[in-house]
Amino acid sequence: MGDTDKTGESGRDALDHAAPSGALLRAIIELTDDAVITCDPRAVVTYFSENAERLLGRTPRDVEGGPIGTLFAPHLQGEVDEVIARVGAGECIRHFETEIVRPDGLPIPVSLSL
């Protein structure tokens, strides 16, 4: 992404002209191997990607509209609530190591960026 684009701009400015923001975001989400989950300011899930569905064993219908905290192991709930509060206060967190529990009970170790 550091190359100059057809408008002659490079870096972050080039992204502004690469594609309409919705199309660019959609392409990024579809091309990543990561689970992508978005939440509103109250930590309610607003989007659950196809890879999230594949990796975490839940459908968007199961998750969207509910609290993000329900995805995590019960014994980690306090830690997860603390991190969610920090993000809600504006902090950026990279590589929060925790575990999500699939509906079949299988714990999945994850590294989250919030």
mmCIF file of C-alpha atoms in Angstrom:
data_model
loop_
_atom_site.group_PDB
_atom_site.id
_atom_site.type_symbol
_atom_site.label_atom_id
_atom_site.label_comp_id
_atom_site.label_asym_id
_atom_site.label_seq_id
_atom_site.Cartn_x
_atom_site.Cartn_y
_atom_site.Cartn_z
ATOM 1 C CA MET A 1 0.000 0.000 0.000
ATOM 2 C CA GLY A 2 3.043 2.254 0.095
ATOM 3 C CA ASP A 3 3.098 2.579 -3.700
ATOM 4 C CA THR A 4 1.723 5.612 -5.443
ATOM 5 C CA ASP A 5 -1.838 5.135 -6.689
ATOM 6 C CA LYS A 6 -3.270 6.373 -9.999
ATOM 7 C CA THR A 7 -4.068 9.773 -8.436
ATOM 8 C CA GLY A 8 -0.371 10.242 -7.632
ATOM 9 C CA GLU A 9 -0.938 9.934 -3.897
ATOM 10 C CA SER A 10 0.697 7.418 -1.623
ATOM 11 C CA GLY A 11 0.266 6.046 1.877
ATOM 12 C CA ARG A 12 -2.816 6.937 3.887
ATOM 13 C CA ASP A 13 -3.945 9.603 1.404
ATOM 14 C CA ALA A 14 -4.065 7.000 -1.371
ATOM 15 C CA LEU A 15 -6.624 5.001 0.617
ATOM 16 C CA ASP A 16 -9.044 7.914 0.434
ATOM 17 C CA HIS A 17 -9.157 7.516 -3.350
ATOM 18 C CA ALA A 18 -8.723 3.731 -3.690
ATOM 19 C CA ALA A 19 -12.423 2.914 -3.516
ATOM 20 C CA PRO A 20 -15.539 4.190 -1.820
ATOM 21 C CA SER A 21 -15.002 3.491 1.878
ATOM 22 C CA GLY A 22 -17.749 0.864 2.114
ATOM 23 C CA ALA A 23 -16.404 -1.075 -0.869
ATOM 24 C CA LEU A 24 -12.847 -0.920 0.420
ATOM 25 C CA LEU A 25 -13.853 -2.067 3.890
ATOM 26 C CA ARG A 26 -15.953 -4.900 2.452
ATOM 27 C CA ALA A 27 -13.010 -6.071 0.306
ATOM 28 C CA ILE A 28 -10.644 -6.028 3.293
ATOM 29 C CA ILE A 29 -13.062 -8.040 5.428
ATOM 30 C CA GLU A 30 -13.687 -10.577 2.665
ATOM 31 C CA LEU A 31 -9.957 -11.056 1.998
ATOM 32 C CA THR A 32 -8.747 -11.450 5.571
ATOM 33 C CA ASP A 33 -8.495 -14.832 7.249
ATOM 34 C CA ASP A 34 -9.354 -13.219 10.585
ATOM 35 C CA ALA A 35 -12.719 -13.102 12.291
ATOM 36 C CA VAL A 36 -14.103 -9.567 12.087
ATOM 37 C CA ILE A 37 -16.671 -8.507 14.667
ATOM 38 C CA THR A 38 -17.922 -4.965 15.211
ATOM 39 C CA CYS A 39 -19.801 -3.577 18.181
ATOM 40 C CA ASP A 40 -21.641 -0.400 19.019
ATOM 41 C CA PRO A 41 -20.585 1.790 21.980
ATOM 42 C CA ARG A 42 -22.598 -0.447 24.342
ATOM 43 C CA ALA A 43 -20.586 -3.534 23.258
ATOM 44 C CA VAL A 44 -23.541 -4.969 21.332
ATOM 45 C CA VAL A 45 -22.441 -6.927 18.247
ATOM 46 C CA THR A 46 -23.408 -5.131 15.037
ATOM 47 C CA TYR A 47 -21.497 -7.271 12.511
ATOM 48 C CA PHE A 48 -20.179 -10.844 12.528
ATOM 49 C CA SER A 49 -18.125 -11.812 9.455
ATOM 50 C CA GLU A 50 -18.226 -15.084 7.547
ATOM 51 C CA ASN A 51 -14.790 -15.961 8.931
ATOM 52 C CA ALA A 52 -16.022 -15.243 12.453
ATOM 53 C CA GLU A 53 -18.840 -17.684 11.757
ATOM 54 C CA ARG A 54 -16.436 -20.326 10.441
ATOM 55 C CA LEU A 55 -13.860 -19.932 13.206
ATOM 56 C CA LEU A 56 -16.172 -19.425 16.166
ATOM 57 C CA GLY A 57 -19.004 -21.784 15.239
ATOM 58 C CA ARG A 58 -21.830 -19.249 15.530
ATOM 59 C CA THR A 59 -23.984 -17.554 12.926
ATOM 60 C CA PRO A 60 -24.489 -13.807 12.616
ATOM 61 C CA ARG A 61 -28.119 -14.382 13.622
ATOM 62 C CA ASP A 62 -26.908 -16.005 16.875
ATOM 63 C CA VAL A 63 -24.590 -13.129 17.760
ATOM 64 C CA GLU A 64 -25.654 -9.841 16.164
ATOM 65 C CA GLY A 65 -27.773 -7.737 18.492
ATOM 66 C CA GLY A 66 -26.378 -9.410 21.615
ATOM 67 C CA PRO A 67 -23.545 -8.443 23.961
ATOM 68 C CA ILE A 68 -20.013 -9.303 22.810
ATOM 69 C CA GLY A 69 -19.247 -10.678 26.279
ATOM 70 C CA THR A 70 -21.349 -13.780 25.667
ATOM 71 C CA LEU A 71 -18.670 -15.094 23.280
ATOM 72 C CA PHE A 72 -16.100 -15.464 26.046
ATOM 73 C CA ALA A 73 -15.498 -18.131 28.656
ATOM 74 C CA PRO A 74 -17.429 -17.343 31.857
ATOM 75 C CA HIS A 75 -14.284 -17.431 34.023
ATOM 76 C CA LEU A 76 -12.812 -14.618 31.862
ATOM 77 C CA GLN A 77 -15.866 -12.354 32.027
ATOM 78 C CA GLY A 78 -14.368 -9.875 34.533
ATOM 79 C CA GLU A 79 -11.230 -9.440 32.454
ATOM 80 C CA VAL A 80 -13.262 -9.061 29.250
ATOM 81 C CA ASP A 81 -15.577 -6.491 30.869
ATOM 82 C CA GLU A 82 -12.525 -4.472 31.983
ATOM 83 C CA VAL A 83 -11.052 -4.473 28.465
ATOM 84 C CA ILE A 84 -14.412 -3.502 26.940
ATOM 85 C CA ALA A 85 -14.651 -0.591 29.393
ATOM 86 C CA ARG A 86 -11.144 0.570 28.464
ATOM 87 C CA VAL A 87 -11.998 0.478 24.765
ATOM 88 C CA GLY A 88 -15.243 2.331 25.473
ATOM 89 C CA ALA A 89 -13.158 5.048 27.123
ATOM 90 C CA GLY A 90 -11.164 5.441 23.910
ATOM 91 C CA GLU A 91 -8.144 3.208 24.499
ATOM 92 C CA CYS A 92 -6.792 1.133 21.606
ATOM 93 C CA ILE A 93 -5.784 -2.385 22.617
ATOM 94 C CA ARG A 94 -3.654 -4.661 20.466
ATOM 95 C CA HIS A 95 -3.131 -8.351 21.045
ATOM 96 C CA PHE A 96 -5.435 -8.966 23.992
ATOM 97 C CA GLU A 97 -4.939 -12.691 24.592
ATOM 98 C CA THR A 98 -8.091 -14.455 25.747
ATOM 99 C CA GLU A 99 -10.370 -17.339 24.850
ATOM 100 C CA ILE A 100 -13.712 -17.594 23.118
ATOM 101 C CA VAL A 101 -15.923 -20.609 23.694
ATOM 102 C CA ARG A 102 -17.667 -22.216 20.711
ATOM 103 C CA PRO A 103 -21.247 -23.435 21.178
ATOM 104 C CA ASP A 104 -19.937 -27.023 21.290
ATOM 105 C CA GLY A 105 -17.847 -26.034 24.337
ATOM 106 C CA LEU A 106 -14.485 -26.005 22.539
ATOM 107 C CA PRO A 107 -12.330 -23.141 23.856
ATOM 108 C CA ILE A 108 -10.591 -21.159 21.107
ATOM 109 C CA PRO A 109 -7.533 -19.090 22.090
ATOM 110 C CA VAL A 110 -7.685 -15.701 20.372
ATOM 111 C CA SER A 111 -5.649 -12.530 20.126
ATOM 112 C CA LEU A 112 -7.927 -9.521 19.793
ATOM 113 C CA SER A 113 -7.293 -5.990 18.618
ATOM 114 C CA LEU A 114 -9.930 -3.575 19.833
#
